[in-house]
Short mmCIF file of C-alpha atoms in Angstrom, two decimals:
data_model
loop_
_atom_site.label_atom_id
_atom_site.label_comp_id
_atom_site.label_asym_id
_atom_site.label_seq_id
_atom_site.Cartn_x
_atom_site.Cartn_y
_atom_site.Cartn_z
CA UNK A 1 -13.45 -7.12 24.88
CA UNK A 2 -12.78 -3.80 24.29
CA UNK A 3 -14.27 -1.85 20.80
CA UNK A 4 -10.93 -0.53 19.57
CA UNK A 5 -9.60 -5.01 19.74
CA UNK A 6 -12.95 -5.33 18.23
CA UNK A 7 -12.62 -3.50 14.95
CA UNK A 8 -8.77 -5.08 14.76
CA UNK A 9 -10.07 -8.42 14.93
CA UNK A 10 -12.89 -7.44 12.28
CA UNK A 11 -10.48 -5.97 9.81
CA UNK A 12 -8.32 -9.07 9.72
CA UNK A 13 -11.44 -10.76 9.08
CA UNK A 14 -12.60 -9.01 7.09
CA UNK A 15 -9.24 -8.60 4.90
CA UNK A 16 -8.56 -12.77 5.27
CA UNK A 17 -12.18 -13.92 4.15
CA UNK A 18 -13.78 -10.35 2.09
CA UNK A 19 -17.52 -11.23 4.41
CA UNK A 20 -18.57 -10.95 7.79
CA UNK A 21 -21.92 -11.89 9.03
CA UNK A 22 -23.62 -10.15 12.06
CA UNK A 23 -24.59 -13.33 13.09
CA UNK A 24 -21.22 -14.64 13.26
CA UNK A 25 -18.96 -11.57 14.46
CA UNK A 26 -22.35 -11.94 17.82
CA UNK A 27 -21.38 -15.34 18.21
CA UNK A 28 -17.20 -14.74 18.26
CA UNK A 29 -17.28 -11.73 20.14
CA UNK A 30 -20.26 -12.09 22.55
CA UNK A 31 -20.84 -9.01 22.57
CA UNK A 32 -25.20 -7.88 21.17
CA UNK A 33 -26.63 -7.44 18.12
CA UNK A 34 -26.58 -4.31 18.56
CA UNK A 35 -23.47 -3.19 19.40
CA UNK A 36 -22.19 -4.95 16.03
CA UNK A 37 -24.77 -2.50 14.51
CA UNK A 38 -22.12 0.49 16.15
CA UNK A 39 -19.37 -1.24 15.45
CA UNK A 40 -19.89 -1.77 11.28
CA UNK A 41 -21.47 1.46 10.81
CA UNK A 42 -18.49 3.17 12.88
CA UNK A 43 -16.12 1.40 10.79
CA UNK A 44 -18.13 2.22 7.17
CA UNK A 45 -17.64 6.31 7.84
CA UNK A 46 -13.58 5.13 8.57
CA UNK A 47 -14.30 3.83 4.95
CA UNK A 48 -12.73 0.20 5.86
CA UNK A 49 -16.36 -1.84 5.01
CA UNK A 50 -19.26 -1.83 3.68
CA UNK A 51 -22.37 -3.17 5.28
CA UNK A 52 -24.75 -4.88 3.17
CA UNK A 53 -28.05 -6.76 4.09
CA UNK A 54 -27.07 -8.63 7.14
CA UNK A 55 -23.73 -8.68 7.70
CA UNK A 56 -20.69 -5.90 5.51
CA UNK A 57 -18.46 -6.82 3.06
CA UNK A 58 -14.57 -5.35 3.40
CA UNK A 59 -13.88 -2.18 1.32
CA UNK A 60 -10.16 -2.95 0.62
CA UNK A 61 -11.40 -6.38 -1.96
CA UNK A 62 -13.86 -4.20 -3.80
CA UNK A 63 -11.22 -1.89 -5.24
CA UNK A 64 -9.03 -4.66 -6.50
CA UNK A 65 -9.38 -3.41 -9.71
CA UNK A 66 -6.44 -1.01 -10.84
CA UNK A 67 -8.12 1.07 -13.49
CA UNK A 68 -10.42 2.01 -10.68
CA UNK A 69 -7.35 2.94 -7.95
CA UNK A 70 -6.18 5.21 -10.46
CA UNK A 71 -8.59 7.27 -10.35
CA UNK A 72 -9.26 7.08 -6.73
CA UNK A 73 -7.42 9.92 -4.59
CA UNK A 74 -5.61 11.26 -6.85
CA UNK A 75 -4.66 14.58 -5.17
CA UNK A 76 -3.32 12.51 -2.24
CA UNK A 77 -0.70 10.07 -4.09
CA UNK A 78 0.60 13.24 -5.79
CA UNK A 79 1.16 14.99 -2.41
CA UNK A 80 3.30 11.67 -1.01
CA UNK A 81 5.14 11.18 -3.94
CA UNK A 82 6.65 15.12 -4.01
CA UNK A 83 7.05 14.63 -0.38
CA UNK A 84 8.93 11.50 -1.45
CA UNK A 85 10.76 12.63 -4.17
CA UNK A 86 12.68 15.04 -0.84
CA UNK A 87 14.07 12.40 0.19
CA UNK A 88 15.90 11.44 -2.54
CA UNK A 89 19.54 12.33 -4.19
CA UNK A 90 21.59 12.11 -7.60
CA UNK A 91 23.01 8.52 -8.14
CA UNK A 92 20.46 6.33 -6.59
CA UNK A 93 19.10 2.03 -7.58
CA UNK A 94 15.04 2.47 -6.28
CA UNK A 95 13.47 -0.80 -6.03
CA UNK A 96 9.75 0.10 -7.10
CA UNK A 97 6.73 -1.91 -6.64
CA UNK A 98 3.66 -1.78 -9.21
CA UNK A 99 -0.14 0.17 -7.89
CA UNK A 100 -1.60 3.40 -8.64
CA UNK A 101 0.80 5.06 -5.90
CA UNK A 102 3.55 3.52 -7.39
CA UNK A 103 3.14 5.10 -10.50
CA UNK A 104 1.80 8.49 -9.07
CA UNK A 105 5.21 8.28 -7.82
CA UNK A 106 6.66 7.37 -11.13
CA UNK A 107 5.38 10.41 -12.58
CA UNK A 108 6.64 12.49 -9.82
CA UNK A 109 10.38 11.38 -10.27
CA UNK A 110 9.15 11.79 -14.49
CA UNK A 111 9.30 15.82 -13.66
CA UNK A 112 12.49 17.87 -13.89
CA UNK A 113 13.74 17.37 -9.99
CA UNK A 114 17.04 17.90 -10.78
CA UNK A 115 18.22 14.42 -10.32
CA UNK A 116 20.23 12.32 -12.34
CA UNK A 117 22.21 8.85 -12.75
CA UNK A 118 18.76 6.95 -11.16
CA UNK A 119 18.26 3.40 -11.74
CA UNK A 120 14.95 2.08 -11.38
CA UNK A 121 14.48 -1.34 -10.53
CA UNK A 122 10.69 -2.38 -10.74
CA UNK A 123 7.98 -5.22 -11.81
CA UNK A 124 5.64 -2.68 -13.28
CA UNK A 125 5.04 -1.93 -16.62
CA UNK A 126 4.13 1.48 -15.97
CA UNK A 127 6.33 2.24 -14.10
CA UNK A 128 8.70 1.42 -16.59
CA UNK A 129 7.37 3.10 -19.56
CA UNK A 130 7.10 6.05 -17.33
CA UNK A 131 10.83 6.73 -16.29
CA UNK A 132 12.63 5.33 -19.93
CA UNK A 133 14.99 7.72 -22.31
CA UNK A 134 12.68 8.32 -25.47
CA UNK A 135 14.88 9.18 -28.81
CA UNK A 136 14.59 12.74 -29.43
CA UNK A 137 13.42 13.71 -26.15
CA UNK A 138 15.98 15.51 -23.39
CA UNK A 139 17.71 13.42 -21.03
CA UNK A 140 17.01 12.64 -17.98
CA UNK A 141 19.79 9.79 -16.97
CA UNK A 142 17.20 7.51 -15.64
CA UNK A 143 18.10 3.81 -16.94
CA UNK A 144 15.10 1.32 -15.99
CA UNK A 145 15.61 -2.05 -15.28
CA UNK A 146 12.74 -4.22 -15.57
CA UNK A 147 12.17 -7.74 -13.48
CA UNK A 148 11.68 -11.12 -14.85
CA UNK A 149 8.43 -13.50 -14.64
CA UNK A 150 5.19 -13.91 -15.51
CA UNK A 151 3.51 -11.90 -17.18
CA UNK A 152 -0.29 -10.36 -15.58
CA UNK A 153 -1.85 -7.78 -16.55
CA UNK A 154 -4.25 -5.25 -13.97
CA UNK A 155 -1.69 -4.03 -13.04
CA UNK A 156 0.46 -4.74 -16.26
CA UNK A 157 3.89 -6.51 -14.03
CA UNK A 158 6.05 -9.76 -13.91
CA UNK A 159 5.50 -11.78 -10.64
CA UNK A 160 6.70 -14.98 -9.57
CA UNK A 161 9.73 -17.05 -8.53
CA UNK A 162 11.37 -16.05 -11.39
CA UNK A 163 11.00 -12.04 -10.33
CA UNK A 164 11.77 -12.64 -6.98
CA UNK A 165 14.86 -14.33 -7.84
CA UNK A 166 15.55 -11.25 -10.14
CA UNK A 167 15.41 -9.14 -7.13
CA UNK A 168 17.93 -10.86 -5.40
CA UNK A 169 20.08 -9.71 -7.87
CA UNK A 170 20.37 -6.77 -7.36
CA UNK A 171 21.33 -3.69 -4.36
CA UNK A 172 19.19 -0.77 -4.46
CA UNK A 173 19.50 2.61 -2.36
CA UNK A 174 15.84 2.65 -1.40
CA UNK A 175 12.52 0.67 -1.94
CA UNK A 176 9.72 2.99 -3.22
CA UNK A 177 6.90 1.03 -2.17
CA UNK A 178 3.22 1.12 -1.70
CA UNK A 179 1.11 -0.92 0.64
CA UNK A 180 -2.86 -2.14 0.50
CA UNK A 181 -2.66 -1.32 4.59
CA UNK A 182 -0.45 -0.06 6.96
CA UNK A 183 -0.57 -0.26 11.25
CA UNK A 184 1.43 -0.19 13.57
CA UNK A 185 0.74 -3.58 14.85
CA UNK A 186 1.39 -5.58 11.64
CA UNK A 187 3.34 -2.47 9.26
CA UNK A 188 2.93 -3.11 5.63
CA UNK A 189 0.87 -5.21 3.88
CA UNK A 190 -0.28 -5.82 0.57
CA UNK A 191 -3.76 -7.95 -0.40
CA UNK A 192 -2.29 -9.73 -2.93
CA UNK A 193 0.49 -12.80 -1.87
CA UNK A 194 2.74 -12.39 -5.14
CA UNK A 195 2.54 -8.59 -4.71
CA UNK A 196 4.18 -8.88 -0.72
CA UNK A 197 6.26 -11.65 -1.37
CA UNK A 198 7.74 -9.07 -4.27
CA UNK A 199 7.66 -6.26 -2.09
CA UNK A 200 9.12 -7.74 0.97
CA UNK A 201 11.56 -8.55 -1.66
CA UNK A 202 12.37 -5.35 -2.14
CA UNK A 203 12.69 -4.64 0.98
CA UNK A 204 15.60 -7.29 2.23
CA UNK A 205 17.69 -5.84 -0.49
CA UNK A 206 17.45 -2.21 -0.18
CA UNK A 207 19.20 -0.06 1.95
CA UNK A 208 16.59 1.97 3.65
CA UNK A 209 12.30 1.41 2.55
CA UNK A 210 10.22 4.45 2.15
CA UNK A 211 6.38 3.54 2.63
CA UNK A 212 3.62 5.16 0.07
CA UNK A 213 0.28 5.52 1.73
CA UNK A 214 -2.72 7.16 0.86
CA UNK A 215 -5.36 7.96 3.96
CA UNK A 216 -7.27 4.80 3.08
CA UNK A 217 -4.61 2.66 3.70
CA UNK A 218 -4.17 4.16 7.78
CA UNK A 219 -5.67 1.69 9.98
CA UNK A 220 -6.40 -1.41 7.56
CA UNK A 221 -4.90 -4.87 7.58
CA UNK A 222 -4.36 -7.02 4.71
CA UNK A 223 -3.08 -10.24 3.68
CA UNK A 224 0.44 -10.64 4.24
CA UNK A 225 3.08 -7.90 5.86
CA UNK A 226 6.02 -7.00 3.92
CA UNK A 227 7.56 -4.71 6.14
CA UNK A 228 7.70 -4.83 9.79
CA UNK A 229 7.11 -1.36 11.55
CA UNK A 230 10.58 -1.51 12.33
CA UNK A 231 11.80 -2.12 9.03
CA UNK A 232 10.86 1.31 7.90
CA UNK A 233 12.44 4.36 7.29
CA UNK A 234 10.08 6.96 6.24
CA UNK A 235 6.23 6.00 5.87
CA UNK A 236 4.93 9.43 3.88
CA UNK A 237 0.78 9.40 4.10
CA UNK A 238 -1.82 12.52 3.11
CA UNK A 239 -2.52 14.87 5.68
CA UNK A 240 -6.41 13.37 5.75
CA UNK A 241 -4.40 10.09 7.58
CA UNK A 242 -4.51 12.32 11.00
CA UNK A 243 -8.72 11.33 11.39
CA UNK A 244 -7.78 7.99 10.78
CA UNK A 245 -8.18 5.08 13.80
CA UNK A 246 -4.47 4.11 14.01
CA UNK A 247 -2.54 6.88 13.35
CA UNK A 248 -1.51 8.36 16.55
CA UNK A 249 -0.02 4.59 17.13
CA UNK A 250 1.76 5.07 13.27
CA UNK A 251 2.92 8.08 14.17
CA UNK A 252 4.48 6.96 17.37
CA UNK A 253 6.10 3.45 16.46
CA UNK A 254 7.13 5.04 13.37
CA UNK A 255 10.20 8.04 13.89
CA UNK A 256 10.30 8.24 9.47
CA UNK A 257 6.37 9.28 9.53
CA UNK A 258 5.90 12.14 7.43
CA UNK A 259 2.81 13.92 6.95
CA UNK A 260 2.37 15.64 2.69
CA UNK A 261 0.22 18.63 3.04
#
């Protein structure tokens, strides 16, 4: 089995189970323990996993705390949001899901940009709070609609069947979505099944989809696909994404790929 094929299957198994042993990889792939150790070292350097005694754990699985994610790769997320802002126009209706990159996008929208008459439909409390009009402050001409559903923390968002049904009530100009992983084979994916279901509904009910993914997401599959490659109108990544395995394949697969410098 070729190295790249092994790496893809190891990433997929880590996304599903969170942890793999060296013995199980040796047995599954029919390679030596030394080969597996080299694979894991390379994948750790790429940020896909963390090696532990006897195997590896998913770097993605470790980083599920929202407040932790809010402090990571902040400059990259801001650069991505600034690039996405250039694709938006006054009068648009936007879907926005929950996540640290979505919050960075909300902060960019909240800054003076000249955009007016924007409607934001979201399940993320921090996005809604950031973009809602405040008494006594200059109006931005934004209207924020909070999607119905069951409330949860980390991040503070609504989810569930009621949220998905609420998404279906609306038609948006653009869905601005932040994945847990993105690659040329699977497209945009989410670690949380409920998050994937909401994002998938947003894709289906939007004219265009813009995926916002910092370099740590490139080449990393997660549990559930919400936006196949062919449904991406734009994929925006930061400059460090060029160094990630799988970037070249993404660039070929997504004509609308943009690199935020």
